[in-house]
CSV table of C-alpha atoms in Angstrom, one decimal:
chain,number,residue,atom,x,y,z
A,127,MET,CA,-43.4,-44.2,-16.2
A,128,SER,CA,-43.1,-40.5,-16.4
A,129,TYR,CA,-43.2,-40.3,-12.6
A,130,TYR,CA,-39.6,-41.3,-12.5
A,131,SER,CA,-38.2,-39.3,-15.2
A,132,ASN,CA,-37.5,-36.4,-12.9
A,133,ASN,CA,-35.1,-36.8,-10.1
A,134,ARG,CA,-37.4,-37.8,-7.3
A,135,SER,CA,-36.6,-40.8,-5.1
A,136,PRO,CA,-38.7,-43.8,-6.1
A,137,PRO,CA,-41.6,-44.5,-4.0
A,138,PRO,CA,-41.2,-47.0,-1.2
A,139,LEU,CA,-41.7,-50.5,-2.1
A,140,GLN,CA,-44.8,-52.2,-1.0
A,141,HIS,CA,-44.9,-55.8,-0.3
A,142,PRO,CA,-48.1,-57.5,-1.3
A,143,VAL,CA,-50.4,-57.9,1.7
A,144,PRO,CA,-53.0,-60.6,1.5
A,145,THR,CA,-56.4,-59.0,1.7
A,146,HIS,CA,-58.0,-61.8,3.6
A,147,PRO,CA,-55.3,-63.4,5.7
A,148,ALA,CA,-56.4,-66.9,6.4
A,149,TYR,CA,-55.6,-68.2,9.8
A,150,ILE,CA,-52.4,-70.0,9.4
A,151,PRO,CA,-50.8,-71.2,12.5
A,152,GLU,CA,-47.2,-69.9,12.7
A,153,PRO,CA,-44.9,-72.6,11.8
A,154,PRO,CA,-42.6,-73.0,14.8
A,155,SER,CA,-39.4,-71.5,13.3
A,156,THR,CA,-40.7,-69.1,10.7
A,157,PRO,CA,-39.5,-65.6,11.3
A,158,VAL,CA,-42.0,-62.7,11.1
A,159,SER,CA,-40.7,-60.7,8.2
A,160,PRO,CA,-41.7,-57.1,7.7
A,161,GLN,CA,-45.2,-56.0,6.7
A,162,GLY,CA,-46.9,-59.3,7.4
A,163,TYR,CA,-45.4,-61.1,4.5
A,164,GLN,CA,-45.0,-64.4,6.2
A,165,ARG,CA,-44.3,-67.2,3.8
A,166,TYR,CA,-41.4,-68.3,1.8
A,167,THR,CA,-43.1,-70.9,0.0
A,168,SER,CA,-45.8,-70.1,-2.4
A,169,SER,CA,-49.4,-71.4,-2.2
A,170,PRO,CA,-51.9,-71.2,0.6
A,171,PRO,CA,-53.5,-74.6,0.3
A,172,SER,CA,-50.3,-76.4,1.1
A,173,GLN,CA,-49.9,-74.1,4.0
A,174,SER,CA,-53.1,-74.9,5.6
A,175,TYR,CA,-52.4,-78.6,5.5
A,176,PRO,CA,-50.0,-78.5,8.4
A,177,GLN,CA,-52.9,-77.9,10.7
A,178,PRO,CA,-53.0,-81.3,12.0
A,179,ILE,CA,-49.1,-81.6,12.0
A,180,PRO,CA,-47.6,-78.8,13.9
A,181,PRO,CA,-49.2,-79.7,17.3
A,182,GLN,CA,-46.7,-82.5,17.2
A,183,GLN,CA,-43.9,-80.3,15.8
A,184,HIS,CA,-44.5,-77.6,18.3
A,185,ILE,CA,-42.9,-79.4,21.2
A,186,SER,CA,-39.4,-80.2,19.7
A,187,PRO,CA,-38.7,-77.1,17.6
A,188,SER,CA,-40.1,-74.7,20.1
A,189,TYR,CA,-36.8,-74.8,21.9
A,190,ILE,CA,-35.1,-74.1,18.7
A,191,SER,CA,-37.4,-71.5,17.5
A,192,HIS,CA,-36.7,-69.0,20.3
A,193,GLY,CA,-33.2,-69.0,19.1
A,194,GLY,CA,-33.9,-69.1,15.5
A,195,GLN,CA,-36.9,-66.8,15.4
A,196,TYR,CA,-35.3,-63.9,13.6
A,197,GLN,CA,-32.9,-65.7,11.3
A,198,PRO,CA,-34.3,-65.3,7.8
A,199,ILE,CA,-31.7,-67.7,6.4
A,200,GLY,CA,-32.6,-70.5,8.8
A,201,SER,CA,-36.2,-70.8,8.0
A,202,PRO,CA,-36.3,-72.4,4.6
A,203,PRO,CA,-34.3,-75.5,5.6
A,204,ARG,CA,-36.4,-75.8,8.8
A,205,GLN,CA,-39.6,-75.5,6.8
A,206,GLN,CA,-38.5,-78.2,4.6
A,207,PRO,CA,-39.0,-81.0,7.1
A,208,ILE,CA,-42.6,-79.8,7.7
A,209,HIS,CA,-43.4,-79.5,4.1
A,210,GLY,CA,-41.7,-82.7,3.3
A,211,GLN,CA,-44.2,-84.6,5.4
A,212,VAL,CA,-47.2,-82.7,4.0
A,213,PRO,CA,-47.5,-84.7,0.7
A,214,SER,CA,-47.3,-88.0,2.4
A,215,HIS,CA,-49.7,-87.1,5.1
A,216,MET,CA,-52.1,-85.1,3.0
A,217,PRO,CA,-55.6,-85.9,4.2
A,218,PRO,CA,-57.9,-85.9,1.2
A,219,THR,CA,-60.8,-84.3,3.1
A,220,ALA,CA,-59.0,-81.6,5.0
A,221,PRO,CA,-61.0,-78.4,5.2
A,222,VAL,CA,-59.2,-75.9,3.1
A,223,ASP,CA,-59.8,-72.2,3.7
A,224,PHE,CA,-59.9,-70.6,0.4
A,225,SER,CA,-60.8,-67.2,1.6
A,226,ALA,CA,-57.1,-66.3,1.5
A,227,TRP,CA,-57.4,-66.3,-2.3
A,228,GLY,CA,-60.5,-64.0,-2.2
A,229,LEU,CA,-62.7,-66.9,-3.2
A,230,ASN,CA,-65.5,-66.2,-0.8
A,231,ASP,CA,-68.2,-67.7,-2.9
A,232,ALA,CA,-69.5,-71.0,-1.7
A,233,THR,CA,-69.7,-72.2,-5.3
A,234,ALA,CA,-66.2,-71.5,-6.0
A,235,GLN,CA,-65.0,-73.1,-2.9
A,236,PHE,CA,-67.0,-76.2,-3.8
A,237,GLY,CA,-65.5,-76.2,-7.2
A,238,MET,CA,-62.0,-75.9,-5.8
A,239,GLN,CA,-62.5,-78.7,-3.4
A,240,LEU,CA,-63.9,-80.8,-6.2
A,241,GLY,CA,-60.9,-80.1,-8.4
A,242,GLN,CA,-58.7,-81.1,-5.5
A,243,SER,CA,-60.3,-84.4,-4.9
A,244,ALA,CA,-60.3,-85.1,-8.6
A,245,VAL,CA,-56.5,-84.5,-8.8
A,246,ALA,CA,-56.0,-86.6,-5.8
A,247,ALA,CA,-58.0,-89.4,-7.2
A,248,GLY,CA,-56.1,-89.1,-10.5
A,249,GLN,CA,-52.8,-89.3,-8.7
A,250,ASP,CA,-54.0,-92.4,-6.9
A,251,TYR,CA,-55.1,-94.0,-10.1
A,252,VAL,CA,-51.7,-93.2,-11.8
A,253,GLN,CA,-49.9,-94.5,-8.7
A,254,LYS,CA,-51.8,-97.8,-8.6
A,255,ASN,CA,-51.6,-98.6,-12.3
A,256,LEU,CA,-48.4,-97.2,-13.4
A,257,GLY,CA,-46.5,-97.1,-10.2
A,258,GLY,CA,-45.0,-100.4,-11.1
A,259,LEU,CA,-43.7,-99.4,-14.4
A,260,ILE,CA,-41.3,-96.7,-13.3
A,261,PRO,CA,-39.9,-97.6,-9.8
A,262,ILE,CA,-39.9,-94.1,-8.4
A,263,THR,CA,-37.8,-95.0,-5.4
A,264,ALA,CA,-35.2,-96.7,-7.4
A,265,VAL,CA,-35.0,-93.8,-9.9
A,266,LYS,CA,-34.7,-91.4,-7.1
A,267,ARG,CA,-31.6,-92.8,-6.0
A,268,TYR,CA,-30.0,-92.0,-9.3
A,269,PHE,CA,-30.8,-88.3,-9.0
A,270,ASN,CA,-29.2,-87.9,-5.7
A,271,VAL,CA,-26.4,-85.9,-6.9
A,272,SER,CA,-24.5,-82.8,-5.7
A,273,ASN,CA,-22.8,-80.1,-7.5
A,274,SER,CA,-19.4,-81.3,-6.7
A,275,TYR,CA,-20.3,-84.8,-7.9
A,276,VAL,CA,-21.4,-83.4,-11.2
A,277,VAL,CA,-18.3,-81.3,-11.8
A,278,HIS,CA,-16.0,-84.2,-10.9
A,279,LYS,CA,-17.9,-86.5,-13.0
A,280,LEU,CA,-17.7,-84.2,-16.0
A,281,ARG,CA,-14.1,-83.9,-15.5
A,282,ILE,CA,-13.6,-87.7,-15.5
A,283,LEU,CA,-15.8,-88.1,-18.5
A,284,LEU,CA,-13.7,-85.7,-20.6
A,285,PHE,CA,-10.3,-86.7,-19.1
A,286,PRO,CA,-10.6,-90.3,-17.6
A,287,TRP,CA,-6.9,-91.2,-18.1
A,288,ARG,CA,-5.6,-90.1,-14.7
A,289,HIS,CA,-8.6,-91.1,-12.6
A,290,LYS,CA,-7.4,-93.6,-10.2
A,291,PRO,CA,-9.9,-95.7,-8.1
A,292,TRP,CA,-12.7,-96.7,-10.3
A,293,SER,CA,-14.5,-99.2,-8.1
A,294,ARG,CA,-17.7,-98.2,-6.6
A,295,ARG,CA,-17.8,-98.1,-2.8
A,296,SER,CA,-20.3,-99.9,-0.9
A,297,ARG,CA,-21.6,-99.8,2.6
A,298,ARG,CA,-23.1,-102.3,4.9
A,299,ALA,CA,-26.7,-101.4,5.5
A,300,GLU,CA,-28.5,-101.8,8.8
A,301,ASN,CA,-30.1,-105.1,7.8
A,302,GLY,CA,-26.8,-106.6,7.0
A,303,GLN,CA,-27.0,-106.3,3.2
A,304,VAL,CA,-24.3,-104.7,1.1
A,305,GLU,CA,-25.5,-101.7,-0.8
A,306,LEU,CA,-23.8,-99.5,-3.1
A,307,LEU,CA,-23.4,-95.8,-2.5
A,308,SER,CA,-25.5,-93.1,-4.0
A,309,PRO,CA,-23.9,-90.7,-6.4
A,310,LYS,CA,-23.5,-88.0,-3.8
A,311,GLU,CA,-21.1,-90.1,-1.8
A,312,ASP,CA,-19.3,-91.8,-4.5
A,313,VAL,CA,-17.9,-90.4,-7.7
A,314,ASN,CA,-17.9,-93.7,-9.4
A,315,ALA,CA,-21.5,-94.4,-9.0
A,316,PRO,CA,-23.6,-93.8,-12.1
A,317,ASP,CA,-26.4,-91.2,-12.0
A,318,LEU,CA,-29.2,-90.3,-14.3
A,319,TYR,CA,-28.9,-86.7,-13.9
A,320,ILE,CA,-25.9,-86.1,-16.2
A,321,PRO,CA,-27.3,-88.4,-19.0
A,322,LEU,CA,-30.6,-86.7,-18.9
A,323,MET,CA,-29.2,-83.2,-19.0
A,324,ALA,CA,-26.7,-84.2,-21.6
A,325,PHE,CA,-29.4,-85.5,-23.7
A,326,VAL,CA,-31.5,-82.5,-23.5
A,327,THR,CA,-28.4,-80.3,-24.1
A,328,TYR,CA,-27.6,-82.3,-27.2
A,329,ILE,CA,-31.0,-81.6,-28.7
A,330,LEU,CA,-30.6,-77.8,-27.9
A,331,ALA,CA,-27.1,-77.9,-29.4
A,332,VAL,CA,-28.1,-79.5,-32.6
A,333,ALA,CA,-31.0,-76.9,-32.8
A,334,LEU,CA,-28.5,-74.1,-32.3
A,335,HIS,CA,-26.2,-75.6,-34.9
A,336,PHE,CA,-29.0,-75.6,-37.4
A,337,GLY,CA,-29.9,-72.1,-36.4
A,338,LEU,CA,-26.4,-70.9,-37.1
A,339,LYS,CA,-26.6,-72.4,-40.6
A,340,SER,CA,-29.9,-70.7,-41.0
A,341,ASP,CA,-31.4,-74.0,-41.6
A,342,PHE,CA,-33.7,-74.3,-38.5
A,343,ARG,CA,-37.0,-76.0,-38.7
A,344,PRO,CA,-39.0,-76.8,-35.6
A,345,ASP,CA,-39.5,-80.5,-36.4
A,346,ILE,CA,-35.8,-81.1,-36.2
A,347,LEU,CA,-36.1,-81.0,-32.4
A,348,GLY,CA,-38.5,-83.9,-32.4
A,349,VAL,CA,-36.5,-85.8,-35.0
A,350,ARG,CA,-33.2,-85.5,-33.1
A,351,ALA,CA,-34.8,-86.4,-29.8
A,352,SER,CA,-36.3,-89.5,-31.5
A,353,THR,CA,-32.9,-90.4,-33.0
A,354,GLY,CA,-31.2,-90.0,-29.6
A,355,LEU,CA,-33.8,-92.2,-28.0
A,356,VAL,CA,-33.3,-94.8,-30.7
A,357,VAL,CA,-29.6,-94.8,-30.2
A,358,ILE,CA,-30.0,-95.3,-26.5
A,359,LEU,CA,-32.5,-98.1,-27.0
A,360,LEU,CA,-30.3,-99.8,-29.6
A,361,ASP,CA,-27.4,-99.6,-27.3
A,362,PHE,CA,-29.3,-101.0,-24.4
A,363,ALA,CA,-30.6,-103.8,-26.7
A,364,PHE,CA,-27.2,-104.7,-27.8
A,365,VAL,CA,-25.7,-104.8,-24.2
A,366,LYS,CA,-28.6,-107.0,-23.2
A,367,LEU,CA,-28.2,-109.3,-26.1
A,368,GLY,CA,-24.4,-109.5,-25.5
A,369,CYS,CA,-24.9,-110.3,-21.8
A,370,TYR,CA,-27.4,-113.0,-22.8
A,371,LEU,CA,-25.3,-114.5,-25.5
A,372,LEU,CA,-22.2,-114.6,-23.4
A,373,ASN,CA,-24.0,-115.7,-20.2
A,374,ILE,CA,-22.9,-112.7,-18.2
A,375,GLN,CA,-24.9,-112.4,-15.0
A,376,GLY,CA,-25.2,-109.6,-12.6
A,377,ALA,CA,-24.5,-106.9,-15.1
A,378,SER,CA,-28.1,-106.1,-15.9
A,379,GLN,CA,-29.6,-103.3,-13.9
A,380,VAL,CA,-31.6,-101.5,-16.4
A,381,LEU,CA,-31.1,-98.0,-14.9
A,382,ASP,CA,-27.3,-98.6,-14.6
A,383,LEU,CA,-27.2,-99.5,-18.3
A,384,LEU,CA,-29.3,-96.5,-19.3
A,385,ALA,CA,-27.0,-94.3,-17.2
A,386,TYR,CA,-23.8,-95.4,-18.8
A,387,ASN,CA,-25.4,-95.1,-22.3
A,388,GLY,CA,-26.4,-91.6,-21.5
A,389,TYR,CA,-22.9,-90.5,-20.6
A,390,LYS,CA,-21.7,-90.6,-24.1
A,391,PHE,CA,-23.8,-87.6,-25.1
A,392,VAL,CA,-21.4,-85.5,-23.1
A,393,GLY,CA,-18.7,-86.3,-25.6
A,394,VAL,CA,-21.1,-85.8,-28.4
A,395,ILE,CA,-21.8,-82.2,-27.2
A,396,VAL,CA,-18.2,-81.5,-27.0
A,397,THR,CA,-17.6,-82.5,-30.6
A,398,LEU,CA,-20.7,-80.7,-31.7
A,399,ILE,CA,-19.5,-77.5,-30.1
A,400,ALA,CA,-16.1,-77.8,-31.8
A,401,GLY,CA,-18.0,-78.2,-35.0
A,402,MET,CA,-19.9,-75.0,-34.3
A,403,LEU,CA,-16.7,-73.2,-33.7
A,404,ASN,CA,-15.8,-73.8,-37.4
A,405,ILE,CA,-13.1,-76.3,-36.6
A,406,ARG,CA,-12.8,-78.3,-39.8
A,407,GLY,CA,-10.7,-80.9,-41.2
A,408,THR,CA,-8.0,-82.7,-39.1
A,409,LEU,CA,-8.5,-80.7,-36.0
A,410,TYR,CA,-12.1,-81.7,-35.8
A,411,LEU,CA,-11.3,-85.3,-36.5
A,412,LEU,CA,-8.8,-85.1,-33.7
A,413,VAL,CA,-11.6,-83.7,-31.4
A,414,PHE,CA,-14.0,-86.4,-32.4
A,415,LEU,CA,-11.4,-89.2,-31.9
A,416,TYR,CA,-10.4,-87.8,-28.5
A,417,SER,CA,-13.9,-87.6,-27.2
A,418,PHE,CA,-14.6,-91.1,-28.7
A,419,PHE,CA,-11.8,-92.6,-26.9
A,420,ALA,CA,-12.3,-90.7,-23.7
A,421,THR,CA,-15.9,-92.0,-23.5
A,422,ALA,CA,-14.9,-95.4,-24.5
A,423,PHE,CA,-12.2,-95.5,-21.8
A,424,PHE,CA,-14.6,-94.1,-19.3
A,425,LEU,CA,-17.2,-96.7,-20.1
A,426,VAL,CA,-14.7,-99.7,-20.1
A,427,SER,CA,-13.1,-98.7,-16.9
A,428,SER,CA,-16.2,-97.9,-15.0
A,429,VAL,CA,-18.1,-101.0,-16.0
A,430,PHE,CA,-15.1,-103.1,-15.6
A,431,HIS,CA,-14.4,-102.1,-12.1
A,432,SER,CA,-17.9,-101.6,-10.8
A,433,HIS,CA,-18.6,-104.6,-8.6
A,434,MET,CA,-22.0,-105.7,-8.2
A,435,PRO,CA,-23.0,-107.2,-4.8
A,436,SER,CA,-22.3,-110.7,-6.2
A,437,PRO,CA,-18.8,-112.2,-5.7
A,438,PHE,CA,-17.8,-112.2,-9.3
A,439,PRO,CA,-17.0,-109.1,-11.2
A,440,THR,CA,-19.0,-109.1,-14.3
A,441,PHE,CA,-16.4,-108.7,-16.9
A,442,CYS,CA,-14.0,-111.2,-15.3
A,443,ARG,CA,-16.1,-114.0,-16.9
A,444,LEU,CA,-16.2,-112.1,-20.2
A,445,THR,CA,-12.4,-111.7,-20.3
A,446,ARG,CA,-11.8,-115.2,-19.2
A,447,ARG,CA,-14.1,-116.6,-21.8
A,448,LEU,CA,-12.5,-114.5,-24.5
A,449,SER,CA,-9.1,-115.2,-23.4
A,450,ASN,CA,-10.0,-119.1,-23.5
A,451,SER,CA,-11.2,-118.6,-27.0
A,452,PHE,CA,-8.1,-116.7,-28.0
A,453,THR,CA,-5.8,-119.3,-26.5
A,454,SER,CA,-7.5,-122.2,-28.1
A,455,GLN,CA,-7.4,-120.1,-31.3
A,456,HIS,CA,-3.6,-119.9,-31.0
A,457,ARG,CA,-3.3,-123.6,-30.9
A,458,THR,CA,-5.5,-124.1,-34.1
A,459,THR,CA,-3.8,-121.4,-36.1
A,460,VAL,CA,-0.5,-123.1,-35.7
A,461,THR,CA,-1.7,-126.0,-37.7
A,462,THR,CA,-4.1,-124.3,-40.0
A,463,ASN,CA,-3.8,-120.8,-41.5
A,464,HIS,CA,-7.3,-119.7,-41.8
A,465,VAL,CA,-8.6,-117.4,-39.1
A,466,SER,CA,-11.1,-119.0,-36.8
A,467,PHE,CA,-12.2,-115.7,-35.4
A,468,PRO,CA,-15.8,-115.4,-36.8
A,469,ARG,CA,-16.7,-118.7,-35.2
A,470,ARG,CA,-15.8,-117.5,-31.8
A,471,HIS,CA,-17.5,-115.3,-29.4
A,472,ALA,CA,-16.8,-112.0,-31.0
A,473,THR,CA,-20.1,-110.6,-30.2
A,474,GLY,CA,-19.6,-109.3,-26.6
A,475,CYS,CA,-21.1,-106.0,-25.8
A,476,LEU,CA,-17.9,-104.1,-25.8
A,477,TYR,CA,-16.8,-105.5,-29.2
A,478,GLY,CA,-20.3,-104.6,-30.5
A,479,HIS,CA,-19.7,-101.1,-29.5
A,480,PHE,CA,-16.1,-101.1,-30.8
A,481,GLY,CA,-17.3,-102.5,-34.1
A,482,MET,CA,-20.0,-100.0,-34.6
A,483,GLY,CA,-17.5,-97.3,-33.8
A,484,VAL,CA,-15.1,-98.4,-36.3
A,485,VAL,CA,-17.7,-98.8,-39.0
A,486,VAL,CA,-18.9,-95.3,-38.4
A,487,THR,CA,-15.5,-93.8,-38.2
A,488,TRP,CA,-14.7,-95.4,-41.5
A,489,LEU,CA,-18.1,-94.0,-43.0
A,490,PHE,CA,-17.1,-90.7,-41.5
A,491,MET,CA,-13.7,-90.6,-43.1
A,492,CYS,CA,-14.9,-91.7,-46.4
A,493,ARG,CA,-16.9,-88.4,-46.9
A,494,ARG,CA,-14.5,-85.8,-47.5
A,495,PHE,CA,-16.3,-82.9,-45.9
A,496,PRO,CA,-19.2,-84.2,-43.9
A,497,ARG,CA,-22.3,-82.2,-43.4
A,498,MET,CA,-22.6,-81.3,-39.8
A,499,ASP,CA,-26.0,-82.7,-39.2
A,500,VAL,CA,-24.9,-86.1,-40.5
A,501,VAL,CA,-22.0,-85.9,-38.2
A,502,GLY,CA,-24.3,-85.0,-35.3
A,503,TYR,CA,-26.1,-88.1,-36.1
A,504,LEU,CA,-23.3,-90.4,-36.6
A,505,ILE,CA,-21.5,-89.5,-33.4
A,506,PRO,CA,-23.9,-91.0,-31.0
A,507,ILE,CA,-23.9,-94.2,-33.0
A,508,GLY,CA,-20.1,-94.0,-33.3
A,509,ILE,CA,-19.4,-93.6,-29.7
B,258,MET,CA,-33.6,-90.0,-40.0
B,259,LEU,CA,-33.6,-93.0,-37.6
B,260,SER,CA,-36.7,-92.6,-35.6
B,261,LEU,CA,-38.7,-94.6,-33.1
B,262,GLY,CA,-41.1,-95.6,-35.7
B,263,THR,CA,-38.4,-97.0,-38.0
B,264,ILE,CA,-36.9,-99.0,-35.2
B,265,LEU,CA,-40.4,-100.4,-34.4
B,266,TYR,CA,-41.0,-101.4,-38.1
B,267,VAL,CA,-37.5,-102.9,-38.3
B,268,SER,CA,-37.9,-105.0,-35.2
B,269,VAL,CA,-41.3,-106.3,-36.1
B,270,LEU,CA,-39.9,-107.2,-39.6
B,271,LEU,CA,-37.0,-109.1,-37.9
B,272,ILE,CA,-39.2,-111.0,-35.5
B,273,ASN,CA,-41.5,-111.8,-38.3
B,274,ALA,CA,-38.4,-113.2,-40.2
B,275,MET,CA,-37.4,-115.2,-37.1
B,276,ALA,CA,-41.0,-116.6,-36.7
B,277,VAL,CA,-41.3,-117.6,-40.4
B,278,LEU,CA,-38.2,-119.8,-40.5
B,279,SER,CA,-39.0,-123.3,-41.0
B,280,GLU,CA,-37.9,-125.7,-38.3
B,281,ASP,CA,-37.3,-128.9,-40.4
B,282,ARG,CA,-36.6,-127.5,-43.8
B,283,PHE,CA,-34.2,-124.9,-43.0
B,284,LEU,CA,-32.8,-124.9,-39.4
B,285,ALA,CA,-32.2,-128.6,-39.4
B,286,ARG,CA,-30.3,-128.3,-42.7
B,287,ILE,CA,-27.9,-125.8,-41.2
B,288,GLY,CA,-27.7,-127.5,-37.9
B,289,TRP,CA,-29.5,-124.9,-36.0
B,290,ALA,CA,-32.5,-126.9,-34.9
B,291,SER,CA,-33.4,-126.6,-31.3
B,292,THR,CA,-32.2,-129.5,-29.4
B,293,PRO,CA,-34.7,-131.7,-27.5
B,294,VAL,CA,-34.7,-131.5,-23.7
B,295,GLN,CA,-31.9,-133.4,-22.0
B,296,THR,CA,-33.8,-135.3,-19.5
B,297,GLY,CA,-35.8,-137.0,-22.2
B,298,GLY,CA,-33.0,-139.4,-23.1
B,299,ALA,CA,-31.6,-139.7,-19.8
B,300,TYR,CA,-33.9,-142.4,-18.5
B,301,ALA,CA,-31.9,-144.9,-20.4
B,302,GLN,CA,-28.6,-143.7,-19.3
B,303,PRO,CA,-27.1,-142.9,-15.9
B,304,TYR,CA,-27.8,-139.2,-15.1
B,305,GLU,CA,-24.6,-137.3,-14.7
B,306,GLN,CA,-25.1,-134.8,-12.0
B,307,PRO,CA,-21.9,-132.8,-12.2
B,308,GLY,CA,-22.2,-132.5,-15.9
B,309,TYR,CA,-25.6,-130.9,-15.6
B,310,ALA,CA,-24.3,-127.9,-13.7
B,311,GLY,CA,-21.9,-127.1,-16.5
B,312,VAL,CA,-24.5,-127.2,-19.2
B,313,GLN,CA,-25.4,-123.7,-18.8
B,314,GLN,CA,-21.9,-122.4,-19.3
B,315,ASP,CA,-20.9,-124.8,-22.1
B,316,VAL,CA,-23.8,-124.3,-24.2
B,317,GLY,CA,-22.0,-121.6,-26.0
B,318,VAL,CA,-23.1,-118.6,-28.0
B,319,LYS,CA,-24.4,-120.8,-30.8
B,320,GLY,CA,-26.6,-122.7,-28.4
B,321,ARG,CA,-27.9,-119.6,-26.9
B,322,ILE,CA,-28.7,-118.1,-30.4
B,323,ILE,CA,-30.6,-121.2,-31.1
B,324,ASN,CA,-32.4,-121.0,-27.7
B,325,LEU,CA,-33.2,-117.5,-28.4
B,326,ILE,CA,-34.6,-118.1,-31.9
B,327,SER,CA,-36.7,-121.0,-30.6
B,328,ALA,CA,-38.0,-119.1,-27.7
B,329,VAL,CA,-38.9,-116.1,-29.9
B,330,ARG,CA,-40.7,-118.5,-32.3
B,331,THR,CA,-42.6,-120.2,-29.5
B,332,LEU,CA,-43.6,-117.0,-27.7
B,333,MET,CA,-44.2,-114.4,-30.3
B,334,ARG,CA,-46.1,-116.4,-33.0
B,335,ILE,CA,-49.4,-115.4,-31.8
B,336,PRO,CA,-48.9,-111.8,-30.6
B,337,LEU,CA,-47.1,-111.2,-33.9
B,338,ILE,CA,-50.4,-111.8,-35.7
B,339,GLY,CA,-52.1,-109.0,-33.7
B,340,ILE,CA,-49.1,-106.7,-34.1
B,341,ASN,CA,-49.0,-107.3,-37.8
B,342,LEU,CA,-52.7,-106.6,-38.2
B,343,VAL,CA,-52.4,-103.3,-36.3
B,344,ILE,CA,-49.6,-102.2,-38.6
B,345,ILE,CA,-51.3,-103.3,-41.7
B,346,VAL,CA,-54.4,-101.5,-40.7
B,347,TYR,CA,-52.5,-98.4,-39.9
B,348,GLU,CA,-50.5,-98.4,-43.1
B,349,LEU,CA,-53.7,-98.9,-45.2
B,350,ILE,CA,-55.5,-96.1,-43.5
B,351,LEU,CA,-52.8,-93.5,-42.6
B,352,GLY,CA,-49.9,-94.7,-44.4
B,353,GLY,CA,-50.3,-92.8,-47.6
C-alpha cells in the first residue's frame, strides 16, 4: 500500500461490474443504482428464477414502481415478496443462465445443473421422511419475535415481581377457533428464540469462564452442551411424568414445555457472569438465590396463568387436588401425630422442581467455596 | 459430567429394572399388582355408569404408577432385548 503513503487522494471506488451480465428482467420496484450494480440480494441463480413470476407481478406494482423507482431504501422490502415466493414456486427444471458467473463451458453448466437437481432431490427426501419429526410450521410460530418482545421478556425474566397481566391473549381466527397469539403480539407468549440464544450464550459464557481461569480445553464446549441438553431433557421428562401422574390434561404442548425450560438459562447466565466478576461468598449466594427465585416465580406465574383453549386452566386441577389432599390431611393429623405427607401426591411437577432446587441449594451450601465449574453445572439443575 | 450417554445408560438400566420385576412374587406382595380390567367382573353385577366416568380421576397416583409400570413391562420387554444387545456389543467392542 505504498500508493497511499503520500498525500494523494485515494482512487475512486470501483463497484464490481459483472463481466457477462445475464439477462435479468428488472424487478418492478428495484432502483437502478450507479454503475449498473443492480442487485441487493446476492446470488444470480435465485435472481433468474423470477422469470416466470414477474409477468404477474408487473401489473400491480407497476403503478408503485413509478413512484418508488429511485428509492434505494424501499427496494429490499419490496423485493421480499418476490423472493419470498421463489422458494415455494421453484421449478426444478428452470433453465438457469450460468454465464453470469463466467461459466461458459457446457460441461460446467451441466455440472451445475446436476448439482442443483441433486440438492433439490435431497431436500425433497428430507422433507418427506423427516418432515413429520420436526413440525416446521409449528416451530416457526415460536420464532416470530420482535426486538421489543425480547427486551420486554428479558426484563420480565429478571424482574417478574411487578409484571401484571400474565395471561396469554387469544384471538378468534377466521374459522371460528380460538388460537393463542404469537410472541410478537403478546408478551406472555412463550417463544423458542430466547431459550435457544440463552443456551448457546450459556455454553459460550462457560467457555469464557474457563478461559479466564486459564483452564480452557476445547472439549468442555461439547460436554457443557451435552449437560445442558440433559438438564432440559430431564426437566421435560419430570414435567411429563408429573402431568401423567396427577392426571393434568391440556398442559402438554412439547414446544411450550421446552420453551419454559429454556428460560431458566437466562438466570444461569446472570449468575455465571456474577461469578466471573469475582463476586464471592454471600453476595454470590444472594445473586444465585435472586435469579433462582425470579426464574421460579416467572415459571410458576406464566404456567399458572396461561390458559389453553380448553375451559379449565391446567393448574387449577393441580391446586384443587393438592388442597384436597392437604385438607384431608388436616383431619387425620388431628387424631394421629405422624405425617401422612409422603403418601399423598407430593410429586407434582412444581414440587419436583422445588425439591430438586432445595437439594441442590443444600449441596451448594455444604461446600464452603465451590468451584465455579461445578456451580455452573449445578445451577441449571437447581433452577 | 452428566452427558447424554450417561442419561441413556441410566434410562435403559431403569427400564430394565422395571421390566425384571416379578409380577406375582414381588408386586403382589406389596400390593402393586396391576388390577384386572373392570368390565371383566361387571357381568355379574349391575354396571354403574356414573361411577365409570370418575374412575379416571379417582385412580390416584398409586394407580397411575401401577398402570405405568405394567404398561412399560408390556410394551418394552421385547425392544429392550434389542437395545440391551446393542449396548452390550458396543461396550464389548468400543467400551474399553
